[in-house]
């Protein structure tokens, strides 16, 4: 199916009025010039070291790089050290992650004066589908909504997760949006092993082959309408 090119501009501030906010937050430009960067979160805190505004926006809105354009030149050039604390501990797991993203959106709107608008465009994506021989997935025996995900350079082991969580992992590894076209609605336990660099090394298969052989799923490249965010403006925050 061929999708038409769609553009639906929607202007908005980077944070809704009812988004939660951090209780306190310190923001400073990184001066170490080590070249390294990183982000660490707990159930009540988020810290970053030398993370530029583009990466912060991607984290806050759960976007892939192809979904974000625009902004001032320094959006990529300046790294920020942030130490932010919530008023109380957040829920564990997926719910807590969503609250943390919402608080980061509030922080970007308030301290960086971030302004965005959204459009829908046709982009190249990957579609995750069930293979011709059917899925090789084990329905989870876990009770309740709790889930766990453990990943490394060559392995992914999960318990009680939906296919949408798998597409998030694949999108991060493959640096492209991955849509769920499996039709699978349950929660599953599984483990996949693959070559560390994503390419088969003779001992372990590449990631795409592992997905097909070990999970009975396949990935196909296609075009699809995708939300794209455009940065209309931002200001460097005052240090504190």
PDB file of N, CA and C in Angstrom, residues 130-136 212 215-218:
ATOM      1  N   UNK A 130       4.764 -11.363  11.951  1.00  0.00           N
ATOM      2  CA  UNK A 130       4.903 -12.792  12.230  1.00  0.00           C
ATOM      3  C   UNK A 130       5.447 -13.483  10.985  1.00  0.00           C
ATOM      4  N   UNK A 131       6.439 -14.360  11.151  1.00  0.00           N
ATOM      5  CA  UNK A 131       7.018 -15.095  10.038  1.00  0.00           C
ATOM      6  C   UNK A 131       6.065 -16.130   9.475  1.00  0.00           C
ATOM      7  N   UNK A 132       6.420 -16.699   8.337  1.00  0.00           N
ATOM      8  CA  UNK A 132       5.516 -17.620   7.634  1.00  0.00           C
ATOM      9  C   UNK A 132       5.232 -18.890   8.416  1.00  0.00           C
ATOM     10  N   UNK A 133       6.118 -19.273   9.329  1.00  0.00           N
ATOM     11  CA  UNK A 133       5.915 -20.485  10.121  1.00  0.00           C
ATOM     12  C   UNK A 133       5.310 -20.213  11.496  1.00  0.00           C
ATOM     13  N   UNK A 134       4.915 -18.970  11.730  1.00  0.00           N
ATOM     14  CA  UNK A 134       4.283 -18.620  12.994  1.00  0.00           C
ATOM     15  C   UNK A 134       5.259 -18.171  14.061  1.00  0.00           C
ATOM     16  N   UNK A 135       4.750 -17.456  15.055  1.00  0.00           N
ATOM     17  CA  UNK A 135       5.585 -16.924  16.133  1.00  0.00           C
ATOM     18  C   UNK A 135       6.026 -18.031  17.077  1.00  0.00           C
ATOM     19  N   UNK A 136       7.246 -17.885  17.628  1.00  0.00           N
ATOM     20  CA  UNK A 136       7.786 -18.819  18.614  1.00  0.00           C
ATOM     21  C   UNK A 136       7.906 -18.094  19.956  1.00  0.00           C
ATOM     22  N   UNK A 212      14.110 -13.775  13.583  1.00  0.00           N
ATOM     23  CA  UNK A 212      13.360 -14.728  12.776  1.00  0.00           C
ATOM     24  C   UNK A 212      13.509 -16.161  13.287  1.00  0.00           C
ATOM     25  N   UNK A 215      12.458 -16.162  17.461  1.00  0.00           N
ATOM     26  CA  UNK A 215      11.131 -15.693  17.852  1.00  0.00           C
ATOM     27  C   UNK A 215      10.059 -15.957  16.799  1.00  0.00           C
ATOM     28  N   UNK A 216      10.459 -16.372  15.608  1.00  0.00           N
ATOM     29  CA  UNK A 216       9.481 -16.606  14.554  1.00  0.00           C
ATOM     30  C   UNK A 216       8.887 -15.327  14.001  1.00  0.00           C
ATOM     31  N   UNK A 217       9.608 -14.217  14.124  1.00  0.00           N
ATOM     32  CA  UNK A 217       9.155 -12.927  13.624  1.00  0.00           C
ATOM     33  C   UNK A 217      10.082 -12.457  12.511  1.00  0.00           C
ATOM     34  N   UNK A 218       9.648 -11.491  11.717  1.00  0.00           N
ATOM     35  CA  UNK A 218      10.494 -10.944  10.671  1.00  0.00           C
ATOM     36  C   UNK A 218      10.292  -9.442  10.584  1.00  0.00           C
TER      37      UNK A 218
END
